[in-house]
Each structure stands twice: as C-alpha cells, then as structure tokens.
PDB file of C-alpha atoms in Angstrom:
ATOM      1  CA  MET Q  27     111.091  83.925  86.371  1.00 31.00           C
ATOM      2  CA  THR Q  28     109.778  87.133  87.899  1.00 41.00           C
ATOM      3  CA  GLU Q  29     106.122  88.180  87.918  1.00 49.00           C
ATOM      4  CA  ILE Q  30     106.930  90.859  85.313  1.00 47.00           C
ATOM      5  CA  GLU Q  31     108.647  88.364  83.015  1.00 42.00           C
ATOM      6  CA  ALA Q  32     105.744  85.935  83.423  1.00 58.00           C
ATOM      7  CA  PHE Q  33     103.186  88.553  82.391  1.00 70.00           C
ATOM      8  CA  ASP Q  34     103.075  88.101  78.630  1.00 78.00           C
ATOM      9  CA  PRO Q  35      99.412  87.913  77.549  1.00 87.00           C
ATOM     10  CA  VAL Q  36      98.291  87.995  73.951  1.00 92.00           C
ATOM     11  CA  PRO Q  37      96.641  91.291  72.930  1.00 93.00           C
ATOM     12  CA  GLY Q  38      92.979  90.817  72.072  1.00 93.00           C
ATOM     13  CA  ARG Q  39      92.589  87.442  73.759  1.00 95.00           C
ATOM     14  CA  ALA Q  40      90.057  87.217  76.622  1.00 96.00           C
ATOM     15  CA  GLU Q  41      91.774  85.502  79.559  1.00 96.00           C
ATOM     16  CA  GLU Q  42      89.845  84.319  82.603  1.00 96.00           C
ATOM     17  CA  LEU Q  43      91.677  85.420  85.744  1.00 96.00           C
ATOM     18  CA  ALA Q  44      88.975  84.269  88.185  1.00 96.00           C
ATOM     19  CA  PRO Q  45      85.299  83.280  87.935  1.00 95.00           C
ATOM     20  CA  GLY Q  46      83.517  86.231  86.371  1.00 97.00           C
ATOM     21  CA  ILE Q  47      86.727  88.210  85.668  1.00 98.00           C
ATOM     22  CA  ARG Q  48      88.249  88.256  82.197  1.00 98.00           C
ATOM     23  CA  ARG Q  49      91.120  90.444  81.011  1.00 98.00           C
ATOM     24  CA  ILE Q  50      91.538  91.684  77.441  1.00 98.00           C
ATOM     25  CA  LEU Q  51      94.892  93.352  76.744  1.00 98.00           C
ATOM     26  CA  ALA Q  52      94.925  96.327  74.389  1.00 98.00           C
ATOM     27  CA  PRO Q  53      97.637  96.453  71.699  1.00 97.00           C
ATOM     28  CA  ASN Q  54      99.315  99.619  73.011  1.00 97.00           C
ATOM     29  CA  PRO Q  55     102.632  98.599  74.611  1.00 96.00           C
ATOM     30  CA  SER Q  56     105.051 101.382  75.552  1.00 94.00           C
ATOM     31  CA  PRO Q  57     107.507 102.316  78.320  1.00 88.00           C
ATOM     32  CA  MET Q  58     104.580 103.973  80.130  1.00 89.00           C
ATOM     33  CA  THR Q  59     101.922 101.268  79.528  1.00 95.00           C
ATOM     34  CA  PHE Q  60     104.072  98.108  79.834  1.00 95.00           C
ATOM     35  CA  ARG Q  61     102.496  95.365  77.671  1.00 96.00           C
ATOM     36  CA  GLY Q  62      99.401  97.536  77.131  1.00 97.00           C
ATOM     37  CA  THR Q  63      96.204  98.590  78.900  1.00 98.00           C
ATOM     38  CA  ASN Q  64      94.141  95.929  80.679  1.00 98.00           C
ATOM     39  CA  SER Q  65      90.409  95.981  80.020  1.00 98.00           C
ATOM     40  CA  TYR Q  66      88.378  93.817  82.418  1.00 98.00           C
ATOM     41  CA  LEU Q  67      85.050  92.186  81.624  1.00 98.00           C
ATOM     42  CA  LEU Q  68      83.206  91.426  84.858  1.00 98.00           C
ATOM     43  CA  GLY Q  69      80.194  89.224  85.521  1.00 97.00           C
ATOM     44  CA  ARG Q  70      78.510  86.250  83.940  1.00 94.00           C
ATOM     45  CA  GLY Q  71      74.838  87.142  83.639  1.00 90.00           C
ATOM     46  CA  GLN Q  72      75.083  90.902  83.956  1.00 94.00           C
ATOM     47  CA  LEU Q  73      78.279  92.303  82.412  1.00 98.00           C
ATOM     48  CA  ALA Q  74      80.369  95.375  83.153  1.00 98.00           C
ATOM     49  CA  LEU Q  75      83.566  96.550  81.477  1.00 98.00           C
ATOM     50  CA  VAL Q  76      86.322  98.259  83.460  1.00 98.00           C
ATOM     51  CA  ASP Q  77      88.542 100.558  81.351  1.00 98.00           C
ATOM     52  CA  PRO Q  78      87.721 100.298  77.640  1.00 98.00           C
ATOM     53  CA  GLY Q  79      91.291 101.297  76.777  1.00 98.00           C
ATOM     54  CA  PRO Q  80      92.702 103.336  73.896  1.00 98.00           C
ATOM     55  CA  ASP Q  81      90.741 104.389  70.841  1.00 98.00           C
ATOM     56  CA  ASP Q  82      91.797 101.414  68.742  1.00 98.00           C
ATOM     57  CA  GLN Q  83      89.560  99.550  66.322  1.00 98.00           C
ATOM     58  CA  ALA Q  84      91.304  96.219  66.861  1.00 98.00           C
ATOM     59  CA  HIS Q  85      90.731  96.504  70.608  1.00 98.00           C
ATOM     60  CA  LEU Q  86      87.095  97.438  70.044  1.00 98.00           C
ATOM     61  CA  GLY Q  87      86.736  94.283  67.952  1.00 98.00           C
ATOM     62  CA  ALA Q  88      88.346  92.207  70.697  1.00 98.00           C
ATOM     63  CA  LEU Q  89      85.986  93.608  73.340  1.00 98.00           C
ATOM     64  CA  MET Q  90      82.957  92.968  71.153  1.00 98.00           C
ATOM     65  CA  ALA Q  91      84.159  89.402  70.531  1.00 98.00           C
ATOM     66  CA  ALA Q  92      84.549  88.878  74.280  1.00 98.00           C
ATOM     67  CA  LEU Q  93      80.974  90.045  74.780  1.00 98.00           C
ATOM     68  CA  GLY Q  94      79.820  87.499  72.226  1.00 96.00           C
ATOM     69  CA  GLY Q  95      76.593  89.338  71.517  1.00 96.00           C
ATOM     70  CA  ARG Q  96      75.588  89.578  75.173  1.00 97.00           C
ATOM     71  CA  PRO Q  97      74.403  92.960  76.469  1.00 97.00           C
ATOM     72  CA  LEU Q  98      76.840  95.186  78.363  1.00 98.00           C
ATOM     73  CA  SER Q  99      75.240  96.969  81.307  1.00 98.00           C
ATOM     74  CA  MET Q 100      77.921  99.567  82.067  1.00 98.00           C
ATOM     75  CA  ILE Q 101      81.328 100.890  81.036  1.00 98.00           C
ATOM     76  CA  LEU Q 102      83.419 101.882  84.054  1.00 99.00           C
ATOM     77  CA  VAL Q 103      86.374 104.217  83.533  1.00 99.00           C
ATOM     78  CA  SER Q 104      89.075 104.433  86.200  1.00 98.00           C
ATOM     79  CA  HIS Q 105      90.394 107.782  84.969  1.00 98.00           C
ATOM     80  CA  ALA Q 106      90.533 110.061  81.961  1.00 98.00           C
ATOM     81  CA  HIS Q 107      93.846 109.186  80.395  1.00 98.00           C
ATOM     82  CA  ARG Q 108      93.504 108.289  76.727  1.00 98.00           C
ATOM     83  CA  ASP Q 109      94.933 104.794  77.184  1.00 98.00           C
ATOM     84  CA  HIS Q 110      92.045 104.029  79.566  1.00 98.00           C
ATOM     85  CA  SER Q 111      89.120 106.171  78.385  1.00 98.00           C
ATOM     86  CA  GLY Q 112      89.783 106.753  74.691  1.00 98.00           C
ATOM     87  CA  LEU Q 113      87.622 103.882  73.441  1.00 98.00           C
ATOM     88  CA  ALA Q 114      84.668 104.714  75.715  1.00 98.00           C
ATOM     89  CA  PRO Q 115      82.601 106.651  73.110  1.00 98.00           C
ATOM     90  CA  ALA Q 116      82.997 103.969  70.430  1.00 98.00           C
ATOM     91  CA  LEU Q 117      82.231 101.124  72.843  1.00 98.00           C
ATOM     92  CA  ALA Q 118      79.205 102.979  74.179  1.00 98.00           C
ATOM     93  CA  ALA Q 119      77.952 103.535  70.639  1.00 98.00           C
ATOM     94  CA  ALA Q 120      78.471  99.870  69.748  1.00 98.00           C
ATOM     95  CA  THR Q 121      76.795  98.458  72.873  1.00 98.00           C
ATOM     96  CA  GLY Q 122      74.401 101.140  74.130  1.00 98.00           C
ATOM     97  CA  ALA Q 123      76.002 100.886  77.590  1.00 98.00           C
ATOM     98  CA  PRO Q 124      76.407 104.063  79.642  1.00 98.00           C
ATOM     99  CA  VAL Q 125      79.867 105.351  80.573  1.00 98.00           C
ATOM    100  CA  LEU Q 126      80.354 105.776  84.334  1.00 98.00           C
ATOM    101  CA  ALA Q 127      83.260 107.616  85.981  1.00 98.00           C
ATOM    102  CA  PHE Q 128      83.998 110.026  88.801  1.00 98.00           C
ATOM    103  CA  GLY Q 129      83.749 112.993  86.458  1.00 98.00           C
ATOM    104  CA  GLY Q 130      85.468 114.827  83.636  1.00 97.00           C
ATOM    105  CA  PRO Q 131      89.240 114.985  83.172  1.00 97.00           C
ATOM    106  CA  PHE Q 132      89.790 117.863  85.600  1.00 96.00           C
ATOM    107  CA  SER Q 133      87.426 116.827  88.373  1.00 97.00           C
ATOM    108  CA  GLY Q 134      88.592 115.653  91.779  1.00 97.00           C
ATOM    109  CA  ARG Q 135      91.594 117.941  92.057  1.00 96.00           C
ATOM    110  CA  SER Q 136      92.616 119.306  95.443  1.00 95.00           C
ATOM    111  CA  GLU Q 137      92.318 123.019  96.119  1.00 93.00           C
ATOM    112  CA  THR Q 138      96.106 123.327  95.805  1.00 90.00           C
ATOM    113  CA  MET Q 139      96.112 121.707  92.381  1.00 93.00           C
ATOM    114  CA  LYS Q 140      93.130 123.763  91.241  1.00 93.00           C
ATOM    115  CA  ARG Q 141      94.984 126.927  92.202  1.00 90.00           C
ATOM    116  CA  LEU Q 142      98.216 125.923  90.505  1.00 88.00           C
ATOM    117  CA  ALA Q 143      96.400 124.743  87.381  1.00 91.00           C
ATOM    118  CA  ALA Q 144      94.479 128.013  87.159  1.00 90.00           C
ATOM    119  CA  VAL Q 145      97.701 130.004  86.841  1.00 84.00           C
ATOM    120  CA  GLY Q 146      99.310 127.447  84.549  1.00 85.00           C
ATOM    121  CA  ALA Q 147     102.213 127.040  86.924  1.00 81.00           C
ATOM    122  CA  LEU Q 148     102.917 123.339  86.620  1.00 87.00           C
ATOM    123  CA  GLY Q 149     102.470 122.287  83.001  1.00 86.00           C
ATOM    124  CA  GLY Q 150     101.494 118.621  82.887  1.00 88.00           C
ATOM    125  CA  GLY Q 151      98.549 117.166  81.024  1.00 90.00           C
ATOM    126  CA  GLU Q 152     100.376 114.141  79.634  1.00 90.00           C
ATOM    127  CA  GLY Q 153      97.935 111.728  78.026  1.00 95.00           C
ATOM    128  CA  VAL Q 154      94.816 113.486  79.354  1.00 97.00           C
ATOM    129  CA  ASP Q 155      91.598 112.746  77.459  1.00 98.00           C
ATOM    130  CA  ALA Q 156      90.426 116.362  77.489  1.00 96.00           C
ATOM    131  CA  THR Q 157      87.103 115.573  75.787  1.00 96.00           C
ATOM    132  CA  PHE Q 158      86.094 112.761  78.142  1.00 98.00           C
ATOM    133  CA  ARG Q 159      82.584 113.150  79.552  1.00 97.00           C
ATOM    134  CA  PRO Q 160      80.858 110.291  81.405  1.00 98.00           C
ATOM    135  CA  ASP Q 161      77.148 109.657  80.989  1.00 98.00           C
ATOM    136  CA  ARG Q 162      76.913 109.361  84.754  1.00 98.00           C
ATOM    137  CA  CYS Q 163      79.204 110.495  87.564  1.00 98.00           C
ATOM    138  CA  LEU Q 164      79.845 108.088  90.416  1.00 98.00           C
ATOM    139  CA  ALA Q 165      80.183 109.338  93.978  1.00 98.00           C
ATOM    140  CA  ASP Q 166      82.892 108.054  96.280  1.00 98.00           C
ATOM    141  CA  GLY Q 167      81.596 104.893  97.945  1.00 98.00           C
ATOM    142  CA  GLU Q 168      78.677 104.485  95.546  1.00 98.00           C
ATOM    143  CA  ARG Q 169      77.585 100.897  95.079  1.00 98.00           C
ATOM    144  CA  LEU Q 170      76.276  99.304  91.911  1.00 98.00           C
ATOM    145  CA  ASP Q 171      74.769  95.852  91.582  1.00 96.00           C
ATOM    146  CA  LEU Q 172      76.599  93.407  89.348  1.00 97.00           C
ATOM    147  CA  ASP Q 173      75.497  89.770  89.243  1.00 93.00           C
ATOM    148  CA  GLY Q 174      73.860  90.186  92.636  1.00 93.00           C
ATOM    149  CA  CYS Q 175      77.060  91.467  94.271  1.00 95.00           C
ATOM    150  CA  PRO Q 176      77.880  95.087  95.096  1.00 97.00           C
ATOM    151  CA  LEU Q 177      80.507  96.787  92.967  1.00 98.00           C
ATOM    152  CA  GLU Q 178      81.869  99.769  94.908  1.00 98.00           C
ATOM    153  CA  ALA Q 179      83.426 102.875  93.367  1.00 98.00           C
ATOM    154  CA  LEU Q 180      86.260 104.388  95.397  1.00 98.00           C
ATOM    155  CA  HIS Q 181      87.609 107.848  94.673  1.00 98.00           C
ATOM    156  CA  THR Q 182      91.380 107.338  94.734  1.00 98.00           C
ATOM    157  CA  PRO Q 183      93.139 110.481  93.456  1.00 98.00           C
ATOM    158  CA  GLY Q 184      96.904 110.569  93.247  1.00 97.00           C
ATOM    159  CA  HIS Q 185      97.731 109.460  89.721  1.00 97.00           C
ATOM    160  CA  MET Q 186      94.853 111.656  88.519  1.00 98.00           C
ATOM    161  CA  GLY Q 187      92.206 113.707  90.282  1.00 98.00           C
ATOM    162  CA  ASN Q 188      89.242 111.806  88.828  1.00 98.00           C
ATOM    163  CA  HIS Q 189      90.742 108.383  89.489  1.00 98.00           C
ATOM    164  CA  LEU Q 190      88.462 105.594  90.714  1.00 98.00           C
ATOM    165  CA  ALA Q 191      89.209 102.097  91.928  1.00 98.00           C
ATOM    166  CA  PHE Q 192      86.482  99.458  91.825  1.00 98.00           C
ATOM    167  CA  ALA Q 193      85.938  96.740  94.450  1.00 98.00           C
ATOM    168  CA  TRP Q 194      84.041  93.582  93.502  1.00 98.00           C
ATOM    169  CA  ARG Q 195      83.982  90.089  95.009  1.00 96.00           C
ATOM    170  CA  GLY Q 196      87.184  90.484  97.009  1.00 95.00           C
ATOM    171  CA  ALA Q 197      89.121  91.967  94.101  1.00 97.00           C
ATOM    172  CA  LEU Q 198      90.149  95.585  93.644  1.00 98.00           C
ATOM    173  CA  PHE Q 199      90.591  97.108  90.189  1.00 98.00           C
ATOM    174  CA  THR Q 200      93.178  99.802  90.816  1.00 98.00           C
ATOM    175  CA  GLY Q 201      93.680 101.530  87.466  1.00 98.00           C
ATOM    176  CA  ASP Q 202      97.047 103.273  87.500  1.00 98.00           C
ATOM    177  CA  LEU Q 203      97.217 103.972  91.238  1.00 98.00           C
ATOM    178  CA  VAL Q 204      98.788 100.640  92.282  1.00 98.00           C
ATOM    179  CA  MET Q 205     100.587  98.394  89.800  1.00 97.00           C
ATOM    180  CA  GLY Q 206     103.029  95.547  90.236  1.00 95.00           C
ATOM    181  CA  TRP Q 207     105.394  96.270  87.350  1.00 94.00           C
ATOM    182  CA  ALA Q 208     106.170  99.925  88.131  1.00 93.00           C
ATOM    183  CA  SER Q 209     105.296 102.834  90.349  1.00 92.00           C
ATOM    184  CA  SER Q 210     102.538 105.198  89.252  1.00 92.00           C
ATOM    185  CA  LEU Q 211     103.353 108.395  87.375  1.00 91.00           C
ATOM    186  CA  VAL Q 212     102.329 111.371  89.503  1.00 94.00           C
ATOM    187  CA  SER Q 213     102.460 114.482  87.329  1.00 93.00           C
ATOM    188  CA  PRO Q 214     100.903 117.679  88.758  1.00 95.00           C
ATOM    189  CA  PRO Q 215      98.359 119.165  88.544  1.00 94.00           C
ATOM    190  CA  ASP Q 216      96.607 115.952  87.409  1.00 95.00           C
ATOM    191  CA  GLY Q 217      98.763 113.916  89.768  1.00 96.00           C
ATOM    192  CA  ASP Q 218      98.946 114.789  93.451  1.00 97.00           C
ATOM    193  CA  LEU Q 219     101.425 113.051  95.736  1.00 97.00           C
ATOM    194  CA  ALA Q 220      99.663 113.983  98.973  1.00 97.00           C
ATOM    195  CA  ALA Q 221      96.477 112.456  97.549  1.00 98.00           C
ATOM    196  CA  PHE Q 222      98.461 109.424  96.372  1.00 98.00           C
ATOM    197  CA  TYR Q 223      99.613 108.716  99.933  1.00 98.00           C
ATOM    198  CA  ARG Q 224      96.056 109.027 101.255  1.00 98.00           C
ATOM    199  CA  SER Q 225      94.606 106.795  98.539  1.00 98.00           C
ATOM    200  CA  CYS Q 226      97.245 104.122  99.116  1.00 98.00           C
ATOM    201  CA  ALA Q 227      96.522 104.128 102.848  1.00 98.00           C
ATOM    202  CA  ARG Q 228      92.821 103.804 102.144  1.00 98.00           C
ATOM    203  CA  LEU Q 229      93.230 100.830  99.807  1.00 97.00           C
ATOM    204  CA  ARG Q 230      95.682  99.097 102.127  1.00 97.00           C
ATOM    205  CA  ALA Q 231      93.197  99.292 104.996  1.00 97.00           C
ATOM    206  CA  ARG Q 232      90.443  97.572 103.008  1.00 95.00           C
ATOM    207  CA  GLY Q 233      91.915  94.087 102.907  1.00 89.00           C
ATOM    208  CA  GLU Q 234      91.120  92.904  99.372  1.00 94.00           C
ATOM    209  CA  THR Q 235      93.006  89.743  98.477  1.00 93.00           C
ATOM    210  CA  VAL Q 236      94.063  90.677  94.926  1.00 97.00           C
ATOM    211  CA  LEU Q 237      94.591  93.841  92.901  1.00 98.00           C
ATOM    212  CA  HIS Q 238      93.938  94.004  89.169  1.00 98.00           C
ATOM    213  CA  PRO Q 239      95.849  97.013  87.811  1.00 98.00           C
ATOM    214  CA  GLY Q 240      95.434  98.982  84.608  1.00 98.00           C
ATOM    215  CA  HIS Q 241      98.765  97.630  83.354  1.00 98.00           C
ATOM    216  CA  GLY Q 242     100.614  94.464  84.255  1.00 97.00           C
ATOM    217  CA  ALA Q 243      99.842  91.306  86.180  1.00 96.00           C
ATOM    218  CA  PRO Q 244      97.528  90.850  89.167  1.00 97.00           C
ATOM    219  CA  VAL Q 245      99.050  91.777  92.530  1.00 97.00           C
ATOM    220  CA  ALA Q 246      98.654  88.850  94.917  1.00 96.00           C
ATOM    221  CA  ASP Q 247      99.843  90.610  98.100  1.00 96.00           C
ATOM    222  CA  PRO Q 248      98.187  94.043  98.080  1.00 97.00           C
ATOM    223  CA  ALA Q 249      99.467  95.215 101.476  1.00 97.00           C
ATOM    224  CA  ALA Q 250     103.079  94.381 100.680  1.00 97.00           C
ATOM    225  CA  ARG Q 251     102.918  96.057  97.284  1.00 98.00           C
ATOM    226  CA  ILE Q 252     101.300  99.214  98.618  1.00 98.00           C
ATOM    227  CA  ASP Q 253     103.854  99.371 101.421  1.00 98.00           C
ATOM    228  CA  ALA Q 254     106.660  99.019  98.871  1.00 97.00           C
ATOM    229  CA  LEU Q 255     105.254 101.811  96.697  1.00 98.00           C
ATOM    230  CA  VAL Q 256     104.930 104.195  99.643  1.00 98.00           C
ATOM    231  CA  ALA Q 257     108.436 103.280 100.855  1.00 98.00           C
ATOM    232  CA  HIS Q 258     109.745 103.955  97.344  1.00 95.00           C
ATOM    233  CA  ARG Q 259     108.229 107.435  97.442  1.00 96.00           C
ATOM    234  CA  ARG Q 260     109.655 108.130 100.870  1.00 97.00           C
ATOM    235  CA  THR Q 261     113.079 107.045  99.610  1.00 96.00           C
ATOM    236  CA  ARG Q 262     112.752 109.492  96.717  1.00 95.00           C
ATOM    237  CA  GLU Q 263     111.853 112.239  99.183  1.00 97.00           C
ATOM    238  CA  ALA Q 264     114.968 111.476 101.202  1.00 97.00           C
ATOM    239  CA  GLN Q 265     117.092 111.547  98.037  1.00 96.00           C
ATOM    240  CA  ILE Q 266     115.692 114.962  97.087  1.00 97.00           C
ATOM    241  CA  LEU Q 267     116.347 116.342 100.554  1.00 96.00           C
ATOM    242  CA  ASP Q 268     119.859 114.943 100.473  1.00 96.00           C
ATOM    243  CA  ALA Q 269     120.530 116.512  97.071  1.00 95.00           C
ATOM    244  CA  LEU Q 270     119.195 119.882  98.196  1.00 96.00           C
ATOM    245  CA  ALA Q 271     121.382 119.768 101.299  1.00 95.00           C
ATOM    246  CA  ALA Q 272     124.291 120.445  98.927  1.00 93.00           C
ATOM    247  CA  GLY Q 273     122.612 123.634  97.726  1.00 94.00           C
ATOM    248  CA  PRO Q 274     119.729 124.920  95.601  1.00 96.00           C
ATOM    249  CA  ALA Q 275     119.016 123.007  92.402  1.00 96.00           C
ATOM    250  CA  ALA Q 276     116.636 122.873  89.455  1.00 96.00           C
ATOM    251  CA  ILE Q 277     114.529 119.814  88.659  1.00 96.00           C
ATOM    252  CA  THR Q 278     116.696 118.887  85.669  1.00 94.00           C
ATOM    253  CA  ALA Q 279     119.754 118.607  87.896  1.00 94.00           C
ATOM    254  CA  LEU Q 280     117.862 116.682  90.561  1.00 95.00           C
ATOM    255  CA  THR Q 281     116.542 114.259  87.932  1.00 95.00           C
ATOM    256  CA  ALA Q 282     119.992 113.604  86.464  1.00 92.00           C
ATOM    257  CA  ARG Q 283     121.409 112.918  89.931  1.00 92.00           C
ATOM    258  CA  ILE Q 284     118.601 110.807  91.381  1.00 93.00           C
ATOM    259  CA  TYR Q 285     117.714 108.847  88.217  1.00 92.00           C
ATOM    260  CA  HIS Q 286     121.317 108.358  87.038  1.00 89.00           C
ATOM    261  CA  ASP Q 287     120.689 104.640  86.432  1.00 89.00           C
ATOM    262  CA  THR Q 288     117.424 105.164  84.498  1.00 87.00           C
ATOM    263  CA  ASP Q 289     117.063 105.237  80.701  1.00 87.00           C
ATOM    264  CA  PRO Q 290     117.364 108.937  79.730  1.00 87.00           C
ATOM    265  CA  ALA Q 291     114.255 108.501  77.564  1.00 86.00           C
ATOM    266  CA  LEU Q 292     112.297 108.173  80.821  1.00 85.00           C
ATOM    267  CA  HIS Q 293     113.825 111.259  82.447  1.00 89.00           C
ATOM    268  CA  PRO Q 294     110.943 113.577  81.429  1.00 89.00           C
ATOM    269  CA  ALA Q 295     108.483 111.338  83.315  1.00 87.00           C
ATOM    270  CA  ALA Q 296     110.952 111.068  86.195  1.00 90.00           C
ATOM    271  CA  ALA Q 297     111.182 114.859  86.328  1.00 93.00           C
ATOM    272  CA  ARG Q 298     107.402 115.068  86.642  1.00 92.00           C
ATOM    273  CA  ASN Q 299     107.561 112.663  89.586  1.00 92.00           C
ATOM    274  CA  ILE Q 300     110.233 114.801  91.248  1.00 94.00           C
ATOM    275  CA  LEU Q 301     108.050 117.870  90.682  1.00 95.00           C
ATOM    276  CA  ALA Q 302     105.206 116.054  92.455  1.00 96.00           C
ATOM    277  CA  HIS Q 303     107.471 115.481  95.442  1.00 97.00           C
ATOM    278  CA  LEU Q 304     108.581 119.114  95.449  1.00 97.00           C
ATOM    279  CA  VAL Q 305     104.987 120.370  95.338  1.00 96.00           C
ATOM    280  CA  GLU Q 306     104.077 118.159  98.299  1.00 96.00           C
ATOM    281  CA  MET Q 307     107.232 119.103 100.187  1.00 97.00           C
ATOM    282  CA  THR Q 308     106.600 122.792  99.529  1.00 95.00           C
ATOM    283  CA  GLU Q 309     103.130 122.411 101.017  1.00 94.00           C
ATOM    284  CA  ARG Q 310     104.741 120.859 104.098  1.00 94.00           C
ATOM    285  CA  ASN Q 311     107.184 123.784 104.347  1.00 94.00           C
ATOM    286  CA  LEU Q 312     110.212 121.535 103.835  1.00 96.00           C
ATOM    287  CA  VAL Q 313     111.256 123.137 100.546  1.00 97.00           C
ATOM    288  CA  LEU Q 314     111.283 126.658  99.101  1.00 96.00           C
ATOM    289  CA  ALA Q 315     110.681 127.309  95.371  1.00 95.00           C
ATOM    290  CA  GLU Q 316     112.125 130.460  93.808  1.00 95.00           C
ATOM    291  CA  PRO Q 317     110.895 132.641  92.264  1.00 94.00           C
ATOM    292  CA  ALA Q 318     107.662 130.592  92.423  1.00 90.00           C
ATOM    293  CA  LEU Q 319     106.491 127.000  92.347  1.00 91.00           C
ATOM    294  CA  ALA Q 320     107.002 125.872  88.742  1.00 90.00           C
ATOM    295  CA  PRO Q 321     108.934 123.228  86.784  1.00 91.00           C
ATOM    296  CA  ASP Q 322     111.730 125.723  86.055  1.00 91.00           C
ATOM    297  CA  ALA Q 323     112.076 126.977  89.646  1.00 94.00           C
ATOM    298  CA  ARG Q 324     115.164 126.569  91.791  1.00 96.00           C
ATOM    299  CA  PHE Q 325     114.458 124.628  94.936  1.00 97.00           C
ATOM    300  CA  SER Q 326     116.190 124.829  98.263  1.00 97.00           C
ATOM    301  CA  LEU Q 327     115.708 123.542 101.766  1.00 96.00           C
ATOM    302  CA  ARG Q 328     113.566 125.731 103.958  1.00 90.00           C
ATOM    303  CA  HIS Q 329     115.501 126.174 107.192  1.00 78.00           C
ATOM    304  CA  ALA Q 330     113.668 126.760 110.433  1.00 51.00           C
TER     305      ALA Q 330
END
C-alpha cells in the first residue's frame, strides 16, 4: 500500500500525529484538495491552530470539539486560499483568538508579479480569499512562543505570495508548498515558480525531520520529497523546451502534448502550471512571448 492509499483519515476526527500535534481533516475533498484540508492543533497547555480550513460549519464544530473548551491562543494561516483561510473569521469569533498571517491575499508578490497583475496580463486568482485580513502580520523569521518552544514563521512564496510555513519542535507545517500526494499548483500572479524554487531550497536546507502539509499525509523524508518536486519541475521545463523546439505554440497545445496522460478535467490547472514555467523562462530569456506575456500568447524559443 502506498503512502497516498494509506492516508484515509476521517473528516472531523482529531488524530494525534505526535505529542502536541493533532490533525483535523476538513470535509472538502476534491481533485485539488485530495481528501480535504488539514487543520493542525498544536500544543498541550497553550494551543495554536494552523490553517482553520474552509468556511464550513461542520468543520468549525470539529475544531471546537477538539479544543474541548480550552482557550486558543492564536490562529495561524499559511496562505489566503479559501480552503485554508475561509473559516478564520468564524473561528476567531468563536474563540477570541487572533488571526496571524504574512499579510492579505496579494501581499508578498515579487516585483514581476506585481507588474503583471497590475496590467491584468495573467488572469489567475483561483480560490483566492480576496477578503482575508489577518489581525496581525508576521514577518519572515518571526518567532512566537508556544508551550515554551519557539514557533517560527517562514515566508515561503511560490504557491502564493503570502504563503508561510511554520516550524515547531522539529516539524515543519508546509501548507501547499510541499505535499506528498501531488505537486503544488503554481498559478501566476499568485503563484511564482522562481519563488517556488527559492522556497524549496530554503526549506530543504533547514533539516526538519517531518513535513505536515496542507493536504495529504506527513512527509517523512523532507529532503527527498523536495528534491523530487524540484526535479519534476525541471522535467516539465525540459518538456516545454522540447515542444517549442518544433515551433511556436500556445499554452493549450503545450498542455495537450505534455499532459496527454492526465485527466482532461485537470488540464486547466495544468495549463496554469505551464504558464508559470513560461513566465519564469521568459524572465530568464529562454522563451519569447508574442505579442506579450499572457495566457493566450504564442511562445517560442529565444535564440541567441
């Protein structure tokens, strides 16, 4: 049985993964969320909640049951996608705990993504919680005390500009940046492949022993998984370059060729991933977009 097949938790049930770490699965399974969103309750005396999940009353009830009447000191949000942040206002109202995150839904973008977003060139915006506003913004590297141990916030853009990972007691809560069951969706201008590579390198260098992702099972070999994800992206880049060697092409044609063995229902997300590659490759002067960088552009190799 594979790790993916073995991951079959019951939505709403608090499962202890390690001392002081409990996972509560939200009831929102889909091709993009796997079994659903993982919410993590950390601590024993002092409690923190990582990723409240979607705005779902049953999940709110499950989180409140897991708290068992104990006070919640903080609500940590990895990023402002509705399946992670949607329940934050209701949970904050029910517990009085402040919501902490890197910033609003459009914070943390690179200058390139800010520029492209300003002219509306790239579309995107899938699943963004446009109304999300934290009570407090966390700086990169900021440390919070939880049960006498530091909990560190790490700005890890790539899947989304305002994405944070959280390090606590040798574990790393990676949101949607690194998962075991699938690669992360990188959809510009919220997603940024150049930032994704940098964030992966940063997390790999830290040396945590386990990753707890926003969807799916814990990752027991972080370095190997991160290496595999980066290698997967580099393989995609090579496939795009190979396809463009035959002549200019639009993203729809590239998607059909490269993802020929993927369920067509997932092709729109796959096309967004290819766009992310093309944006990054355009910035590196490997690819030319005509008439301008956009999802409907024709792309060709830029010859020296």
